[in-house]
Short mmCIF file of C-alpha atoms in Angstrom, two decimals:
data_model
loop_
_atom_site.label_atom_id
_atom_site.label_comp_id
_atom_site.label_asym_id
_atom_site.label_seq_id
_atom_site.Cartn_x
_atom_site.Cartn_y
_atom_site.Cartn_z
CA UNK A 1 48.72 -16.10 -14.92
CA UNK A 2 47.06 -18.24 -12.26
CA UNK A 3 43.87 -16.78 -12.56
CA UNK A 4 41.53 -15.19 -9.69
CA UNK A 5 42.45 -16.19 -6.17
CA UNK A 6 40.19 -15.26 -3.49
CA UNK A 7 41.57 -15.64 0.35
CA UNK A 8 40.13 -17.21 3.13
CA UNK A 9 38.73 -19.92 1.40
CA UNK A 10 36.79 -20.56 4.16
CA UNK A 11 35.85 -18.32 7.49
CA UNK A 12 33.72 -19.39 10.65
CA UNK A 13 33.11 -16.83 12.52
CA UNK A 14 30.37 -15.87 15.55
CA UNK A 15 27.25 -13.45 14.78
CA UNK A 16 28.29 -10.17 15.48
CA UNK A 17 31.96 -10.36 14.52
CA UNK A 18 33.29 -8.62 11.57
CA UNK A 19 35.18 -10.54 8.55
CA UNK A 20 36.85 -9.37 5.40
CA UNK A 21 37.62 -10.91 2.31
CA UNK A 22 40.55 -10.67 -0.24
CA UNK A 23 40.09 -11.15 -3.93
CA UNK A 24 42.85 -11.22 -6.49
CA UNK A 25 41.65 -10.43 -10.22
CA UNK A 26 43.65 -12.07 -13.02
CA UNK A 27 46.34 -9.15 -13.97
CA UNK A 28 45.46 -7.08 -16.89
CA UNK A 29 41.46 -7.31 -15.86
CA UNK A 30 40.18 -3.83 -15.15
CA UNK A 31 36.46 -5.02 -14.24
CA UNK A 32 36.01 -6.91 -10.95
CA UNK A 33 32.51 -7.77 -9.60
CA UNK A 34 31.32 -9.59 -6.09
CA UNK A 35 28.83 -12.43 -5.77
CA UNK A 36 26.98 -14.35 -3.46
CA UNK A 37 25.90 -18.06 -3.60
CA UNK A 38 23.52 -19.63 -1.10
CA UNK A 39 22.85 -23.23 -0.94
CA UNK A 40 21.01 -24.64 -3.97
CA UNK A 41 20.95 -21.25 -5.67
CA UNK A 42 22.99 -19.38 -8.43
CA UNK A 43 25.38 -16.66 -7.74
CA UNK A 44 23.56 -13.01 -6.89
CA UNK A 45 25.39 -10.14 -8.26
CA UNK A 46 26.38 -7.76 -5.07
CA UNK A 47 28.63 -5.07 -6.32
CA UNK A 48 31.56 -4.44 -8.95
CA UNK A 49 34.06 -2.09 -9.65
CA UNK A 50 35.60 -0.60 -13.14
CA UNK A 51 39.50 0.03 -11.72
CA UNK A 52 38.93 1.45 -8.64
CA UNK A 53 35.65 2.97 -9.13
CA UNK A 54 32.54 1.09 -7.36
CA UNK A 55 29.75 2.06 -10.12
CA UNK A 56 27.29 -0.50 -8.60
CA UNK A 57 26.00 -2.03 -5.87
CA UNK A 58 23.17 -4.36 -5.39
CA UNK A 59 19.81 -3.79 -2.80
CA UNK A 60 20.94 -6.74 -1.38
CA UNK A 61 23.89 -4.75 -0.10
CA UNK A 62 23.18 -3.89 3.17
CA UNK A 63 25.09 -1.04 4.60
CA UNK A 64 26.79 -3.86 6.86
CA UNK A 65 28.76 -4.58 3.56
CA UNK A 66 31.30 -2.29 2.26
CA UNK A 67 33.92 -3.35 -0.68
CA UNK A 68 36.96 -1.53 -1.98
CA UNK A 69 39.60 -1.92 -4.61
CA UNK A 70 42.02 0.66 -3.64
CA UNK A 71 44.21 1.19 -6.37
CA UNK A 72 42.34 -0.72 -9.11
CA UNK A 73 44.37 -4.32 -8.24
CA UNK A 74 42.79 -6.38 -5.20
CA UNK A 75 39.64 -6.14 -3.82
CA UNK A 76 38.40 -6.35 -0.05
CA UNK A 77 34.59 -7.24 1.06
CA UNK A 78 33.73 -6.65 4.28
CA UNK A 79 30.79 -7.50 6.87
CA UNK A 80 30.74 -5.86 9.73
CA UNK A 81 28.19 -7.55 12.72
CA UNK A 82 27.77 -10.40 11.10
CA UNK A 83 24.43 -12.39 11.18
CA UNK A 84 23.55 -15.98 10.16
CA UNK A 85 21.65 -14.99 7.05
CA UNK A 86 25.11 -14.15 5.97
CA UNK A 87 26.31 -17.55 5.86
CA UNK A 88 26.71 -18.38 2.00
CA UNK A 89 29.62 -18.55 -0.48
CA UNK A 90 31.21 -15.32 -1.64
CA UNK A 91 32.79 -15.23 -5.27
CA UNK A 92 34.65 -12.67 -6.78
CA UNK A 93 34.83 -12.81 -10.31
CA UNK A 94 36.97 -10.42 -12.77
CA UNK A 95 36.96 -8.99 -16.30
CA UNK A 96 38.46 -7.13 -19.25
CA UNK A 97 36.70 -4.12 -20.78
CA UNK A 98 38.92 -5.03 -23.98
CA UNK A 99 37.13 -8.41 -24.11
CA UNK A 100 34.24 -6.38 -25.38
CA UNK A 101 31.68 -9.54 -24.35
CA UNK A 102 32.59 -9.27 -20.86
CA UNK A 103 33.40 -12.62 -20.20
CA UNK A 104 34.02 -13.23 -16.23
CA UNK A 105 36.60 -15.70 -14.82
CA UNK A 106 35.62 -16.82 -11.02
CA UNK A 107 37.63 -17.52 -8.69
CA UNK A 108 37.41 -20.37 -6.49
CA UNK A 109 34.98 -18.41 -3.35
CA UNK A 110 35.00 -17.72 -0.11
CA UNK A 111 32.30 -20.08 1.99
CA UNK A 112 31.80 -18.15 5.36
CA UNK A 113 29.62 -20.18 8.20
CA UNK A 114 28.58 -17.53 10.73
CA UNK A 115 27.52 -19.72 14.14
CA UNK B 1 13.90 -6.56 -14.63
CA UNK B 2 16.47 -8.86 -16.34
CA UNK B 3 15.80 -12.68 -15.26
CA UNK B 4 16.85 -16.11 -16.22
CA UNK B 5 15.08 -19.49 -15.48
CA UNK B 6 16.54 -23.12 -15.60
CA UNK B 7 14.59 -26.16 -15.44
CA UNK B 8 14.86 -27.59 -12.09
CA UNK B 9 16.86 -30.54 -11.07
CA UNK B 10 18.29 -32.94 -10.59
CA UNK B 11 18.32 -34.43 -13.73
CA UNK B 12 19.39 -38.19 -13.38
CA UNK B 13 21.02 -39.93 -16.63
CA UNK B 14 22.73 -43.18 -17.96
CA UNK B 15 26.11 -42.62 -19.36
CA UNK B 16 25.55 -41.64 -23.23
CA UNK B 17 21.98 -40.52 -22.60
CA UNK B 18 20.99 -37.24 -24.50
CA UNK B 19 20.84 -34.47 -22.61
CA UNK B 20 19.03 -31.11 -22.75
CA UNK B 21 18.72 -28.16 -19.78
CA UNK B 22 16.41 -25.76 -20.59
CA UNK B 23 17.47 -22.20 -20.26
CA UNK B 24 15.02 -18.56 -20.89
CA UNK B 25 15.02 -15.31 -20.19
CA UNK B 26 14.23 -11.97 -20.60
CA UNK B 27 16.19 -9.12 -20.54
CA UNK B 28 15.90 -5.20 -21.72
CA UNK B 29 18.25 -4.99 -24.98
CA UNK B 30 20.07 -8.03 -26.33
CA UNK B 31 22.26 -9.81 -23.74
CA UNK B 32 25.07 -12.31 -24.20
CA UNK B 33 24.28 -15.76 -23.07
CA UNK B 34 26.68 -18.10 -21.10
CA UNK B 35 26.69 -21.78 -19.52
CA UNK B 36 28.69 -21.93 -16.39
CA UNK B 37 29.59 -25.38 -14.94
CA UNK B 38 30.33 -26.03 -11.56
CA UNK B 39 32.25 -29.51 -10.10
CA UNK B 40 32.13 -30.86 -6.47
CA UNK B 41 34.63 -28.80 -4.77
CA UNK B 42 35.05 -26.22 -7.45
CA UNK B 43 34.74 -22.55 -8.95
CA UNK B 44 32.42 -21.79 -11.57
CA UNK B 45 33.97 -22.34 -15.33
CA UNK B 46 32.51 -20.99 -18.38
CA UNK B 47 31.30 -23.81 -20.31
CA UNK B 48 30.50 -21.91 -23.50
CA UNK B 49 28.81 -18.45 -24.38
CA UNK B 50 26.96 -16.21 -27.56
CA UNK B 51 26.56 -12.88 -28.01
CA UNK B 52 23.56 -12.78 -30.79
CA UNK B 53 20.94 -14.00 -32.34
CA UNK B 54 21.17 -17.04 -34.03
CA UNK B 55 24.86 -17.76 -32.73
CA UNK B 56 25.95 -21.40 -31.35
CA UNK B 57 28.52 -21.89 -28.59
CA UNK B 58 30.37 -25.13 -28.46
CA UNK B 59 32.15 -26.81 -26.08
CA UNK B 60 33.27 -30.49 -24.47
CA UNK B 61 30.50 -31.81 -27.05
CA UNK B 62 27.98 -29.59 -25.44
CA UNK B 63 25.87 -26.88 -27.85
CA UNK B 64 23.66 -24.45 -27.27
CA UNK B 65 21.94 -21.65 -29.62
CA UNK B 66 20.90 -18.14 -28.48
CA UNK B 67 17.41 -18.24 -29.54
CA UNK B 68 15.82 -14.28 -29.57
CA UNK B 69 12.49 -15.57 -30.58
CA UNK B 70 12.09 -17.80 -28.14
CA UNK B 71 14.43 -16.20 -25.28
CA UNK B 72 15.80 -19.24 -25.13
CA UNK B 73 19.44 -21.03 -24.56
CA UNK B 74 19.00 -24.53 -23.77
CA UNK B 75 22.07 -26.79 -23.12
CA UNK B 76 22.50 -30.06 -24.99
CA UNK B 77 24.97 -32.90 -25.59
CA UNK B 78 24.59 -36.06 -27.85
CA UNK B 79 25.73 -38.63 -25.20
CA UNK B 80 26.97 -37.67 -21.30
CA UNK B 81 29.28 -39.29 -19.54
CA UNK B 82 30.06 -39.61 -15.63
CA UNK B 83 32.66 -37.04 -15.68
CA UNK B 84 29.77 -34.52 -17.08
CA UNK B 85 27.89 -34.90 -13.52
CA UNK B 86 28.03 -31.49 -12.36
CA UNK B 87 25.82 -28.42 -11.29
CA UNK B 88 25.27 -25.95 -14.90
CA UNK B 89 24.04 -22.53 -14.76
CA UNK B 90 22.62 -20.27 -17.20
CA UNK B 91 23.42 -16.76 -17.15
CA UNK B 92 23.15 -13.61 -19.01
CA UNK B 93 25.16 -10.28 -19.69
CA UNK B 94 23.92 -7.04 -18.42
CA UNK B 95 24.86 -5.10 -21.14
CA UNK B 96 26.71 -1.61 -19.84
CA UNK B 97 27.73 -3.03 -16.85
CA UNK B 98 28.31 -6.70 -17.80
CA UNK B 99 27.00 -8.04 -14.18
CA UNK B 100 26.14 -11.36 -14.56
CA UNK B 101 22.23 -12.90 -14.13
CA UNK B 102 22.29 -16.58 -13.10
CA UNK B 103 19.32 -19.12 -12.77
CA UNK B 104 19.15 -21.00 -10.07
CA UNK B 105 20.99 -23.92 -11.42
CA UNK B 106 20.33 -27.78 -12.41
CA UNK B 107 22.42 -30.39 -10.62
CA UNK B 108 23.26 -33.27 -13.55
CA UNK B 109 24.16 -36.75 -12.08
CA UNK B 110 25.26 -39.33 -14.83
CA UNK B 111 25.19 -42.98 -13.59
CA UNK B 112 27.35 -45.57 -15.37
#
C-alpha cells in the first residue's frame, strides 16, 4: 500500500484554460473527499464521494468545478476556464467507512499556479 | 455552522521549550478531534486524534485531551525539538459525512 497519490503534483497553466486532476485513494478506502489549501490557510472541504456516489459538494464549488470517481477507484477534479483565484493547493484525501472514526489519509496535493 | 479556531502563529521556541497550541470549536453533535502536521515540502499527517469526551490522543510526545466543556483540544509537548518545526492544524469530524473542519493553522519554528 503506498498510500494516496495525487497526479500532477504541480500544474501552471494560463486563465481561461481548463486542468484536471487525478487522485488515487489508498485501496480498500470507499470514502474519498477533495480539498483546497490557499496560502497561510487550512484545507477547505470542496466535495467527497462514498464509492462512486458524490453526496456533497461545497458552496465554494463553483459550477466551473466538476469531480468524478467513475467506478468508485480514482477520482478526477476538474476546472474548466480557469481564473487566478484558483491558484491554491488541491488535496485529495481518502477514507474507510469500516474505520468507523473516519480517519482521512492525504495525499501529497496538487499546487496549481494559474498566470 | 461547525468551526474550529487555532491560536495564530508563528510560535517561535528554544529546543526543549514547552509547548502548547490552542485549539476550540464548536460543532452540532459531538465531533472527533484530530491534529494534523504538516512539514516543508509535505502532505498533511495525522498527528493524533479522539473521538469523546474526556479521551487523550498521544503521539511523538505530543498530548492533547478532547475537552466538551470547554470545546477545547489544545496541543502540548513537554520539551520540542528542531525536527518538531512544522505547520499543525486542528480539525474536526463532521459526523455523517466525516468531512473534515480545519483551523487555519499555527506555523511552529524551534531554534536550537
Amino acid at each position: 500500500d503506498t498510500g494516496v497519490s495525487q497526479d500532477p503534483r504541480h500544474k501552471i497553466t494560463k486563465r481561461g484554460q481548463n486542468v484536471t486532476f487525478r487522485c488515487d485513494p489508498i485501496s480498500e478506502h470507499n470514502r474519498l473527499y477533495w480539498y483546497r489549501q490557499t496560502l497561510g490557510q487550512g484545507p477547505e472541504f470542496l466535495t467527497y464521494f462514498q464509492n462512486e456516489a458524490q453526496l456533497e459538494k461545497s458552496r465554494l464549488l463553483s459550477d466551473r468545478f466538476s469531480a468524478e470517481r467513475p467506478k468508485g477507484s480514482f477520482s478526477t477534479l476538474e476546472i474548466q476556464r480557469t481564473e487566478q483565484g484558483d491558484s491554491a493547493m488541491y488535496l485529495c484525501a481518502s477514507s474507510s467507512l469500516a474505520g468507523g472514526l473516519g480517519e482521512q489519509f492525504f495525499g501529497p496535493g496538487t499546487r496549481l499556479t494559474v498566470l | 455552522g461547525d468551526s474550529v479556531t487555532q491560536m495564530e502563529g508563528p510560535v517561535t521556541l528554544s529546543e526543549e521549550a514547552f509547548l502548547t497550541i490552542n485549539c476550540t470549536y464548536t460543532a452540532t453533535g459531538y465531533p472527533s478531534l484530530f491534529w494534523y502536521v504538516q512539514y516543508p515540502g509535505e502532505g498533511l499527517q495525522l498527528l493524533l486524534k479522539a473521538t469523546k469526551a474526556d479521551d487523550k490522543g498521544s503521539n511523538k510526545g505530543f498530548e492533547a485531551t478532547y475537552r466538551k466543556e470547554t470545546t477545547s483540544f489544545h496541543l502540548e509537548k513537554g520539551s520540542v525539538q528542531v525536527s518538531d518545526s512544522a505547520v499543525y492544524f486542528c480539525a474536526l469530524s463532521v459526523r455523517g459525512t466525516y468531512k473534515y473542519i480545519f483551523g487555519t493553522g499555527t506555523r511552529l519554528k524551534v531554534l536550537a
